[in-house]
Amino acid sequence: MNDEDIQILNGNNYSQVSQILDDFLKTNDDVFTFPYLSENNRRVSLWAALFQHLQNKSSEPIHTLCLATIRLLSRDKNELESLICEKWVLTLIERAGLFNFVDPEDTMDINMPAKEVVMEALKCLCNIAFNSEVARALCAHSSIAQGLVARLRSYKEIPFKDDIMLFDMKLLFILTALRPDIKTKIKDELHGMDYLVSCMNELVLASHEPQQDVAGCTDIEMSHNCLLQDHQQAIACEILKTQFNLTLHTGSSDPVSEEEEVIYLKLMPSLTALLYARTTSQEKLMELHSNIANLLTSVPPVFYQFLTPELNEGESAQYVYDGHNMDALQSLLQLLLYRLSITETTKNQYENLSPILTVLNKSARSCRVQRKFLRQEVLPPLRDVSRPPEQGDTLRNQLCRLLTTPITSVRDLVAEFLFILCKEKVGRMVKYTGFGNAAGHLAQKGLMGEGRGPAYSSSSDSDTEEYREAEPHIDPVVGCTRPPRNNPWEGMTDEQKEYEAMKLVNLFDKMLSQGVVKPARVGPDGRPQTLDHVMELREQPHRSNS
């Protein structure tokens, strides 16, 4: 766009203005920077001309084109902070239909601008709020939060709600993520969580397949008949991300207020229903479940029991354990398997695995029936013990491989999860993972000796016939049987044996002197204690039971 085009934009020849803007949009649809606008003050002139039309009622026929142009221009952060002013932000808020409310407790006046104008204005606000701290500050001093929350209550009366809902949620997510004051206002003053849960429930109800007769269905059957279309799935993900922002700093150890308890009691059935729902593709389903897992990381563990409701008479589920519907928990396990399958290196290991591992840890520790179900799925009775626990494709094998990952936060989450499933019993942990894999975690918890974890409900650790037969031959260090090996000393003379033994002593001495390894013993607290010299080991009595 040259100086002559910008000069035309400042005029009132709407046909010419339309043509210039239309050409600009077609040419720059996938462009994110406009360096040539920095010359001759073009950027300021162009933005000013566009907003002058937006503030002029007689320019309504080109408002959509002006907003679409601002949407493209606002992708470029260059000079954005100095360009944005309060009047322009308020103009976008008004064009987005977010000023048409009377009181935070009232619904909105539905005399909104045209659908295309509202959508483009919302997209502009999303871009500007994301790219400009000045714009976010101006939003914080406006009534945009009240407008967005008021709209959450009024979607039923908006004929094109499906078109604008996604961008409303995107804007809510950006503002609550990047402006703590807006987040606090929406959460505490405007009760935004309550309305977001209601929006989610309405979304789930609207997604029931039309051929299903819901009149005689139970709540569980209705949830399983839910098929989220792509636009519904996208809206659900944005709602979940916003809810995550609003609950992010609620510590799981902090006491829950009565108001928060009411919100969580509404939220958990909504999340459970979403875990039952289906989508148009596996990728969309995993994206949805990932956002649910992220949100669950900030939910206090006491509410996890609502993920696995008790089945009433006449209700059924695909996965049932001890009379409880385990479908939602199975969905979380499937998410873990999916995350493991796409995490081939340590590069994104923490980002991919830590949320779902945190959720499963909280689930296993807080709810007995969930722990027992998870143990059945993750650590089934052992049969083939001819291979090390980390070899194979089962979920147990994949988790055991992570016990030695260099990403310590992931390693600790996996170890703690398996340890909880083993009722925090050292012997059972060693049985399923091998002592070599478990040693780091046991040392960290001071359980290298004969330490015992907290009390759990009593139950037998039923072994299979195959395991009982192989048990005497299992090497506990590697967690599997080893094939018979030839005696390395066979055929050697005493002199040769002494020579090999001295070579080994010299190698150990070299490693000790270079600091490669340090001698240690298990201290009274069950943790390894470094020794100054290997001879100090002789001062400690032999502990055969350890």
Coordinates of C-alpha atoms in Angstrom, one line a residue:
M1 CA 0.0 0.0 0.0
N2 CA 1.6 3.3 -1.1
D3 CA 1.1 6.9 -0.1
E4 CA -1.5 7.5 -2.8
D5 CA -3.7 4.6 -1.6
I6 CA -3.5 5.9 2.0
Q7 CA -4.5 9.4 0.8
I8 CA -7.6 7.8 -1.0
L9 CA -8.5 6.0 2.3
N10 CA -8.7 9.4 4.0
G11 CA -11.5 10.4 1.6
N12 CA -15.2 9.4 1.3
N13 CA -15.1 7.7 -2.1
Y14 CA -16.3 4.4 -0.6
S15 CA -16.0 2.4 -3.9
Q16 CA -12.3 3.3 -4.2
V17 CA -11.7 2.7 -0.5
S18 CA -13.4 -0.7 -0.8
Q19 CA -11.3 -1.7 -3.8
I20 CA -8.0 -0.7 -2.1
L21 CA -8.8 -2.5 1.1
D22 CA -10.1 -5.6 -0.8
D23 CA -6.8 -5.8 -2.8
F24 CA -4.8 -5.3 0.3
L25 CA -6.6 -8.2 2.1
K26 CA -6.2 -10.6 -0.9
T27 CA -2.5 -9.7 -1.2
N28 CA -1.5 -9.9 2.4
D29 CA -3.8 -12.7 3.8
D30 CA -0.8 -14.7 5.0
V31 CA 1.6 -11.8 5.8
F32 CA 2.6 -11.0 9.4
T33 CA 5.0 -8.1 9.0
F34 CA 4.7 -4.9 7.0
P35 CA 8.1 -3.2 7.1
Y36 CA 7.4 -0.8 4.2
L37 CA 4.7 0.9 6.4
S38 CA 7.5 2.3 8.6
E39 CA 8.5 4.7 5.8
N40 CA 7.0 8.2 5.6
N41 CA 4.8 7.6 8.6
R42 CA 2.5 5.4 6.5
R43 CA 1.6 3.0 9.4
V44 CA 0.2 5.8 11.6
S45 CA -1.7 7.4 8.6
L46 CA -3.2 4.0 7.6
W47 CA -4.4 3.1 11.1
A48 CA -5.8 6.6 11.6
A49 CA -7.7 6.5 8.4
L50 CA -9.2 3.1 9.2
F51 CA -10.4 4.1 12.7
Q52 CA -11.8 7.3 11.3
H53 CA -14.1 5.3 9.1
L54 CA -15.0 3.0 12.0
Q55 CA -16.0 6.0 14.1
N56 CA -18.1 7.4 11.2
K57 CA -21.7 6.0 11.0
S58 CA -21.9 6.9 7.3
S59 CA -19.0 4.5 6.6
E60 CA -20.9 1.4 7.9
P61 CA -20.7 -0.4 4.4
I62 CA -16.9 -0.6 4.7
H63 CA -16.6 -1.3 8.4
T64 CA -16.0 -5.0 7.9
L65 CA -13.2 -4.3 5.4
C66 CA -11.6 -1.7 7.8
L67 CA -11.7 -4.2 10.6
A68 CA -10.3 -7.0 8.5
T69 CA -7.5 -4.7 7.5
I70 CA -6.8 -3.8 11.1
R71 CA -6.8 -7.6 11.9
L72 CA -4.0 -8.1 9.4
L73 CA -2.0 -5.0 10.5
S74 CA -2.3 -5.9 14.2
R75 CA -0.3 -9.1 13.6
D76 CA 2.8 -6.9 13.2
K77 CA 4.1 -5.8 16.7
N78 CA 6.3 -3.1 15.1
E79 CA 5.2 0.4 16.5
L80 CA 2.0 -1.2 17.9
E81 CA 2.6 0.0 21.4
S82 CA 3.0 3.6 20.3
L83 CA 0.0 3.4 17.9
I84 CA -2.7 2.1 20.2
C85 CA -4.8 4.6 22.1
E86 CA -7.8 4.4 24.4
K87 CA -10.2 5.8 21.8
W88 CA -9.3 3.1 19.3
V89 CA -9.6 0.2 21.8
L90 CA -13.0 1.5 22.9
T91 CA -14.1 1.7 19.3
L92 CA -13.1 -2.0 18.8
I93 CA -14.9 -3.0 22.0
E94 CA -18.0 -1.2 20.8
R95 CA -17.9 -2.8 17.3
A96 CA -17.5 -6.2 19.0
G97 CA -20.9 -5.6 20.7
L98 CA -19.3 -5.6 24.2
F99 CA -20.7 -2.2 25.3
N100 CA -24.3 -3.2 25.0
F101 CA -25.0 -4.0 28.6
V102 CA -26.6 -2.1 31.5
D103 CA -25.5 -3.9 34.6
P104 CA -23.2 -6.9 35.3
E105 CA -26.2 -8.8 36.7
D106 CA -28.3 -8.0 33.7
T107 CA -28.2 -9.7 30.3
M108 CA -27.0 -7.8 27.3
D109 CA -28.9 -5.5 25.1
I110 CA -28.9 -7.7 21.9
N111 CA -28.9 -4.7 19.5
M112 CA -25.5 -5.7 18.3
P113 CA -23.7 -4.8 15.1
A114 CA -23.8 -7.1 12.1
K115 CA -22.2 -10.6 12.5
E116 CA -19.3 -9.9 10.2
V117 CA -18.5 -6.6 12.0
V118 CA -18.6 -8.3 15.5
M119 CA -16.4 -11.2 14.4
E120 CA -13.7 -9.0 12.8
A121 CA -13.7 -6.7 15.8
L122 CA -13.2 -9.6 18.1
K123 CA -10.3 -10.9 16.0
C124 CA -8.7 -7.5 16.1
L125 CA -9.1 -7.4 19.9
C126 CA -7.5 -10.8 20.2
N127 CA -4.5 -9.8 18.1
I128 CA -4.0 -6.4 19.8
A129 CA -4.5 -7.8 23.3
F130 CA -2.0 -10.5 22.6
N131 CA 0.7 -8.3 21.0
S132 CA 0.4 -5.1 23.0
E133 CA 0.8 -4.5 26.8
V134 CA -0.6 -1.0 26.3
A135 CA -3.8 -2.5 24.7
R136 CA -4.2 -4.9 27.6
A137 CA -3.8 -2.1 30.1
L138 CA -6.5 -0.1 28.3
C139 CA -8.8 -3.1 28.3
A140 CA -8.3 -3.5 32.0
H141 CA -9.5 0.1 32.5
S142 CA -12.5 -0.4 30.3
S143 CA -15.7 -2.5 30.8
I144 CA -14.6 -5.3 28.5
A145 CA -14.6 -7.8 31.3
Q146 CA -18.2 -7.0 32.2
G147 CA -19.2 -7.1 28.5
L148 CA -17.7 -10.6 28.0
V149 CA -19.2 -12.1 31.1
A150 CA -22.6 -10.5 30.3
R151 CA -22.4 -12.1 26.9
L152 CA -21.8 -15.5 28.5
R153 CA -25.3 -15.2 30.0
S154 CA -26.9 -14.1 26.7
Y155 CA -25.8 -16.5 24.0
K156 CA -29.3 -18.0 23.7
E157 CA -30.6 -14.7 22.5
I158 CA -27.8 -14.1 19.9
P159 CA -28.7 -15.6 16.5
F160 CA -25.1 -16.0 15.4
K161 CA -23.7 -17.1 18.8
D162 CA -21.9 -20.1 17.2
D163 CA -19.9 -17.7 15.0
I164 CA -18.7 -15.3 17.8
M165 CA -18.4 -17.7 20.8
L166 CA -15.0 -19.0 19.8
F167 CA -13.5 -15.5 19.5
D168 CA -15.2 -14.4 22.8
M169 CA -13.4 -17.4 24.5
K170 CA -10.1 -16.7 22.8
L171 CA -10.3 -13.0 24.0
L172 CA -11.2 -14.2 27.5
F173 CA -8.3 -16.6 27.5
I174 CA -5.8 -13.9 26.4
L175 CA -6.9 -11.3 28.9
T176 CA -7.1 -13.8 31.9
A177 CA -3.7 -15.2 31.0
L178 CA -1.8 -11.8 30.6
R179 CA -3.7 -9.4 33.0
P180 CA -4.0 -10.6 36.6
D181 CA -6.3 -7.8 37.5
I182 CA -8.8 -8.8 34.7
K183 CA -8.5 -12.4 35.8
T184 CA -9.3 -11.5 39.4
K185 CA -12.3 -9.3 38.4
I186 CA -13.8 -12.1 36.2
K187 CA -13.2 -14.8 38.8
D188 CA -14.2 -13.0 42.0
E189 CA -16.4 -10.0 41.1
L190 CA -18.2 -11.2 38.0
H191 CA -18.3 -15.0 38.9
G192 CA -17.0 -15.9 35.5
M193 CA -16.3 -19.6 36.4
D194 CA -19.9 -20.2 37.1
Y195 CA -21.0 -18.9 33.7
L196 CA -18.2 -20.7 31.9
V197 CA -19.3 -24.0 33.4
S198 CA -22.9 -23.2 32.2
C199 CA -21.6 -22.5 28.7
M200 CA -19.7 -25.8 28.7
N201 CA -22.8 -27.7 29.8
E202 CA -24.9 -26.1 27.1
L203 CA -22.2 -27.0 24.5
V204 CA -22.3 -30.6 25.6
L205 CA -26.1 -30.7 25.4
A206 CA -26.1 -29.1 22.0
S207 CA -23.7 -31.7 20.7
H208 CA -26.0 -34.8 21.1
E209 CA -26.4 -36.7 17.9
P210 CA -29.8 -35.9 16.4
Q211 CA -30.7 -39.6 15.8
Q212 CA -30.4 -40.3 19.5
D213 CA -33.6 -40.3 21.5
V214 CA -32.5 -38.6 24.7
A215 CA -35.9 -38.8 26.4
G216 CA -35.3 -42.2 28.0
C217 CA -31.5 -42.0 28.3
T218 CA -29.6 -41.7 31.6
D219 CA -27.1 -38.9 32.1
I220 CA -24.2 -41.3 31.4
E221 CA -25.8 -42.5 28.2
M222 CA -26.5 -39.0 27.1
S223 CA -22.8 -38.0 27.7
H224 CA -21.6 -41.0 25.6
N225 CA -24.0 -39.9 22.7
C226 CA -22.2 -36.6 22.6
L227 CA -20.3 -35.9 19.4
L228 CA -18.5 -32.6 19.3
Q229 CA -18.1 -31.0 15.9
D230 CA -14.8 -29.3 15.1
H231 CA -16.1 -25.8 16.0
Q232 CA -17.7 -27.1 19.2
Q233 CA -14.4 -28.8 20.2
A234 CA -12.5 -25.6 19.5
I235 CA -14.9 -23.6 21.7
A236 CA -14.6 -26.3 24.5
C237 CA -10.8 -26.1 24.4
E238 CA -10.8 -22.3 24.7
I239 CA -13.3 -22.5 27.7
L240 CA -11.0 -25.1 29.4
K241 CA -8.0 -22.9 28.9
T242 CA -9.8 -19.9 30.4
Q243 CA -11.0 -22.0 33.3
F244 CA -7.4 -23.1 33.8
N245 CA -6.3 -19.5 34.1
L246 CA -9.0 -18.7 36.6
T247 CA -8.0 -21.7 38.9
L248 CA -4.3 -21.6 38.2
H249 CA -3.1 -20.2 41.6
T250 CA -5.5 -22.1 43.7
G251 CA -3.0 -24.4 45.6
S252 CA -4.2 -27.9 46.2
S253 CA -3.1 -27.7 49.8
D254 CA -5.0 -24.5 50.5
P255 CA -8.4 -24.7 52.1
V256 CA -11.2 -24.5 49.7
S257 CA -13.8 -21.8 50.4
E258 CA -17.5 -22.6 50.2
E259 CA -17.8 -20.6 47.0
E260 CA -15.0 -22.5 45.4
E261 CA -16.4 -25.8 46.5
V262 CA -19.7 -25.0 44.8
I263 CA -17.8 -24.2 41.6
Y264 CA -15.8 -27.4 41.7
L265 CA -18.9 -29.4 42.3
K266 CA -20.4 -28.0 39.1
L267 CA -17.1 -28.2 37.2
M268 CA -16.2 -31.9 37.8
P269 CA -19.4 -33.4 36.2
S270 CA -18.9 -31.1 33.3
L271 CA -15.3 -32.4 32.8
T272 CA -16.4 -36.0 33.2
A273 CA -19.0 -35.5 30.5
L274 CA -16.4 -34.1 28.2
L275 CA -14.1 -37.1 28.8
Y276 CA -17.0 -39.3 27.7
A277 CA -17.6 -37.2 24.5
R278 CA -16.4 -38.1 21.1
T279 CA -14.9 -35.8 18.4
T280 CA -14.4 -36.0 14.6
S281 CA -10.8 -37.2 14.8
Q282 CA -8.3 -38.7 17.2
E283 CA -6.2 -35.5 17.1
K284 CA -9.1 -33.4 18.1
L285 CA -10.0 -35.8 20.9
M286 CA -6.5 -35.8 22.3
E287 CA -6.4 -32.0 22.1
L288 CA -9.6 -31.8 24.1
H289 CA -8.4 -34.3 26.7
S290 CA -5.1 -32.5 27.0
N291 CA -6.9 -29.3 28.0
I292 CA -9.0 -31.2 30.5
A293 CA -5.8 -32.7 32.0
N294 CA -4.3 -29.2 32.3
L295 CA -7.3 -27.9 34.1
L296 CA -7.4 -30.9 36.4
T297 CA -3.9 -30.2 37.6
S298 CA -5.3 -27.1 39.4
V299 CA -8.3 -28.9 40.8
P300 CA -7.9 -30.0 44.5
P301 CA -7.6 -33.8 44.8
V302 CA -10.7 -34.1 47.1
F303 CA -12.9 -33.5 44.0
Y304 CA -11.3 -36.2 41.9
Q305 CA -13.8 -38.8 43.2
F306 CA -16.4 -37.2 40.9
L307 CA -14.5 -38.4 37.8
T308 CA -15.6 -41.9 38.6
P309 CA -19.3 -41.7 39.8
E310 CA -20.9 -44.8 41.3
L311 CA -23.3 -46.5 38.8
N312 CA -26.9 -46.4 39.7
E313 CA -29.3 -49.2 38.9
G314 CA -29.9 -49.5 35.2
E315 CA -26.7 -47.5 34.3
S316 CA -23.9 -49.1 32.3
A317 CA -20.4 -48.1 31.3
Q318 CA -17.7 -49.5 29.1
Y319 CA -15.2 -49.6 31.9
V320 CA -16.5 -50.6 35.3
Y321 CA -14.6 -51.2 38.5
D322 CA -16.1 -51.9 41.9
G323 CA -19.5 -50.5 40.8
H324 CA -17.9 -47.2 39.5
N325 CA -17.9 -45.8 36.0
M326 CA -14.2 -45.7 35.0
D327 CA -14.7 -44.4 31.4
A328 CA -13.3 -40.9 32.3
L329 CA -10.3 -42.3 34.0
Q330 CA -9.7 -44.7 31.1
S331 CA -9.8 -41.6 28.8
L332 CA -7.0 -40.1 30.8
L333 CA -5.0 -43.3 30.6
Q334 CA -5.5 -43.2 26.8
L335 CA -4.2 -39.6 26.8
L336 CA -1.1 -40.8 28.7
L337 CA -0.5 -43.5 26.1
Y338 CA -0.9 -41.0 23.3
R339 CA 1.5 -38.6 24.9
L340 CA 4.0 -41.3 25.3
S341 CA 3.7 -42.3 21.7
I342 CA 4.4 -38.7 20.4
T343 CA 7.3 -38.1 22.9
E344 CA 10.3 -39.8 21.2
T345 CA 13.0 -37.6 22.6
T346 CA 13.6 -35.7 25.8
K347 CA 13.1 -32.3 24.0
N348 CA 9.4 -31.9 24.9
Q349 CA 9.2 -34.6 27.5
Y350 CA 8.2 -32.3 30.4
E351 CA 5.6 -30.3 28.4
N352 CA 4.0 -33.5 27.0
L353 CA 4.0 -35.7 30.0
S354 CA 4.0 -33.6 33.2
P355 CA 0.3 -32.5 33.2
I356 CA -1.2 -36.0 32.7
L357 CA 1.3 -37.6 35.1
T358 CA 0.4 -35.0 37.7
V359 CA -3.3 -35.7 37.3
L360 CA -2.8 -39.5 37.5
N361 CA -0.7 -39.0 40.7
K362 CA -3.4 -37.0 42.3
S363 CA -6.1 -39.5 41.2
A364 CA -4.2 -42.5 42.6
R365 CA -3.4 -40.9 45.9
S366 CA -6.7 -39.3 46.6
C367 CA -9.2 -42.0 45.6
R368 CA -8.9 -45.7 46.6
V369 CA -11.1 -47.1 43.8
Q370 CA -9.2 -45.1 41.2
R371 CA -5.8 -46.3 42.5
K372 CA -7.0 -49.9 42.3
F373 CA -8.3 -49.5 38.8
L374 CA -5.1 -47.7 37.7
R375 CA -3.0 -50.4 39.2
Q376 CA -5.0 -53.1 37.3
E377 CA -4.4 -51.2 34.0
V378 CA -0.8 -50.1 34.6
L379 CA 0.7 -52.9 36.7
P380 CA -1.3 -56.1 35.8
P381 CA -0.1 -59.4 37.4
L382 CA 3.3 -60.4 36.0
R383 CA 3.6 -63.4 33.7
D384 CA 6.6 -63.1 31.4
V385 CA 9.6 -62.0 33.4
S386 CA 12.2 -63.1 30.9
R387 CA 12.7 -59.4 29.8
P388 CA 13.7 -56.4 31.8
P389 CA 10.7 -54.2 32.9
E390 CA 11.8 -51.4 30.5
Q391 CA 11.7 -53.5 27.4
G392 CA 8.4 -53.8 25.6
D393 CA 5.4 -51.7 24.5
T394 CA 3.1 -52.0 27.5
L395 CA 2.3 -49.0 29.6
R396 CA 4.4 -50.5 32.4
N397 CA 7.3 -50.9 30.1
Q398 CA 7.1 -47.4 28.8
L399 CA 6.9 -45.9 32.3
C400 CA 9.8 -48.0 33.5
R401 CA 11.9 -46.5 30.7
L402 CA 11.2 -43.1 32.0
L403 CA 12.6 -44.0 35.5
T404 CA 16.0 -43.3 34.0
T405 CA 15.2 -40.2 31.9
P406 CA 17.6 -37.2 32.4
I407 CA 14.5 -35.0 32.8
T408 CA 14.3 -35.3 36.6
S409 CA 10.8 -33.7 37.0
V410 CA 9.3 -36.4 34.6
R411 CA 11.3 -39.1 36.2
D412 CA 10.1 -38.2 39.7
L413 CA 6.5 -38.0 38.6
V414 CA 6.6 -41.4 37.0
A415 CA 8.4 -43.0 40.0
E416 CA 5.9 -41.5 42.4
F417 CA 3.0 -42.7 40.3
L418 CA 4.3 -46.3 40.2
F419 CA 5.2 -46.1 43.9
I420 CA 1.6 -45.1 44.8
L421 CA 0.2 -47.9 42.7
C422 CA 2.5 -50.2 44.6
K423 CA 1.0 -48.9 47.9
E424 CA 4.4 -47.3 48.6
K425 CA 5.9 -50.7 49.4
V426 CA 9.5 -51.1 48.4
G427 CA 9.4 -54.8 47.7
R428 CA 6.4 -54.4 45.3
M429 CA 8.1 -51.4 43.6
V430 CA 11.3 -53.5 43.0
K431 CA 9.2 -56.4 41.8
Y432 CA 7.5 -54.4 39.0
T433 CA 10.4 -52.1 38.0
G434 CA 13.6 -53.7 39.1
F435 CA 15.8 -52.3 41.8
G436 CA 18.1 -50.6 39.3
N437 CA 15.2 -48.5 37.9
A438 CA 13.7 -47.8 41.3
A439 CA 16.9 -47.1 43.3
G440 CA 17.0 -43.4 42.6
H441 CA 13.5 -42.8 43.8
L442 CA 13.9 -45.1 46.9
A443 CA 17.1 -43.3 47.8
Q444 CA 15.4 -39.9 47.4
K445 CA 12.6 -41.0 49.8
G446 CA 15.0 -42.6 52.3
L447 CA 13.7 -46.1 51.6
M448 CA 17.0 -47.9 50.7
G449 CA 16.8 -49.7 54.0
E450 CA 13.7 -51.3 55.4
G451 CA 11.5 -48.2 55.3
R452 CA 7.8 -48.6 55.2
G453 CA 5.3 -46.2 53.5
P454 CA 2.0 -45.0 54.8
A455 CA -0.8 -47.5 55.6
Y456 CA -3.0 -48.6 52.7
S457 CA -6.0 -50.9 52.6
S458 CA -4.9 -54.5 52.8
S459 CA -5.2 -56.7 49.7
S460 CA -3.3 -59.7 48.4
D461 CA -0.7 -59.2 45.7
S462 CA -1.9 -62.1 43.7
D463 CA 0.9 -63.6 41.6
T464 CA 0.4 -65.7 38.5
E465 CA 1.6 -69.3 38.3
E466 CA 4.2 -68.3 35.7
Y467 CA 5.6 -65.7 38.1
R468 CA 5.8 -68.1 41.0
E469 CA 7.7 -70.6 38.9
A470 CA 10.2 -68.0 37.7
E471 CA 10.5 -66.0 41.0
P472 CA 13.6 -68.0 42.4
H473 CA 15.5 -67.2 39.2
I474 CA 14.7 -63.4 39.0
D475 CA 17.5 -61.0 39.5
P476 CA 15.9 -58.2 41.5
V477 CA 18.4 -55.6 40.3
V478 CA 17.2 -55.9 36.6
G479 CA 13.8 -57.2 37.5
C480 CA 13.8 -60.3 35.3
T481 CA 15.4 -63.7 34.9
R482 CA 18.8 -64.1 33.4
P483 CA 20.0 -67.0 31.2
P484 CA 22.6 -69.3 32.8
R485 CA 26.1 -67.9 32.4
N486 CA 29.4 -69.7 32.2
N487 CA 31.8 -69.4 35.2
P488 CA 34.3 -66.7 34.1
W489 CA 37.0 -68.3 36.4
E490 CA 36.7 -71.7 34.8
G491 CA 40.0 -72.9 33.3
M492 CA 42.1 -70.2 35.0
T493 CA 45.1 -70.8 37.3
D494 CA 45.3 -69.2 40.7
E495 CA 47.8 -66.7 39.3
Q496 CA 45.5 -65.7 36.5
K497 CA 42.6 -65.2 38.9
E498 CA 44.8 -63.1 41.1
Y499 CA 45.9 -61.0 38.1
E500 CA 42.3 -60.3 37.0
A501 CA 41.3 -59.5 40.6
M502 CA 44.1 -56.9 40.9
K503 CA 43.1 -55.4 37.5
L504 CA 39.6 -54.9 38.9
V505 CA 40.9 -53.4 42.1
N506 CA 43.1 -50.9 40.1
L507 CA 40.1 -49.9 38.0
F508 CA 38.0 -49.2 41.1
D509 CA 40.9 -47.3 42.7
K510 CA 41.2 -45.2 39.5
M511 CA 37.5 -44.4 39.5
L512 CA 37.6 -43.4 43.2
S513 CA 40.7 -41.2 42.8
Q514 CA 39.2 -39.4 39.8
G515 CA 35.9 -38.8 41.5
V516 CA 33.9 -40.9 39.0
V517 CA 32.3 -42.8 41.8
K518 CA 32.2 -42.4 45.6
P519 CA 31.9 -45.1 48.2
A520 CA 28.6 -44.8 50.2
R521 CA 26.5 -46.8 52.5
V522 CA 22.8 -46.7 53.6
G523 CA 22.5 -44.4 56.6
P524 CA 19.9 -44.6 59.5
D525 CA 17.5 -42.4 57.5
G526 CA 17.5 -44.9 54.6
R527 CA 19.4 -42.6 52.3
P528 CA 22.9 -43.1 50.8
Q529 CA 25.7 -41.5 52.9
T530 CA 29.0 -40.7 51.2
L531 CA 32.1 -42.2 52.8
D532 CA 35.7 -40.7 52.9
H533 CA 37.2 -44.1 52.2
V534 CA 36.0 -47.5 51.1
M535 CA 37.5 -49.1 54.2
E536 CA 34.8 -47.4 56.3
L537 CA 32.4 -50.0 54.9
R538 CA 34.1 -52.6 57.1
E539 CA 32.9 -50.6 60.2
Q540 CA 29.2 -51.1 59.3
P541 CA 27.8 -54.5 60.3
H542 CA 26.5 -56.6 57.5
R543 CA 22.7 -56.0 57.0
S544 CA 21.5 -59.1 55.2
N545 CA 17.9 -58.0 55.3
S546 CA 18.6 -54.8 53.5

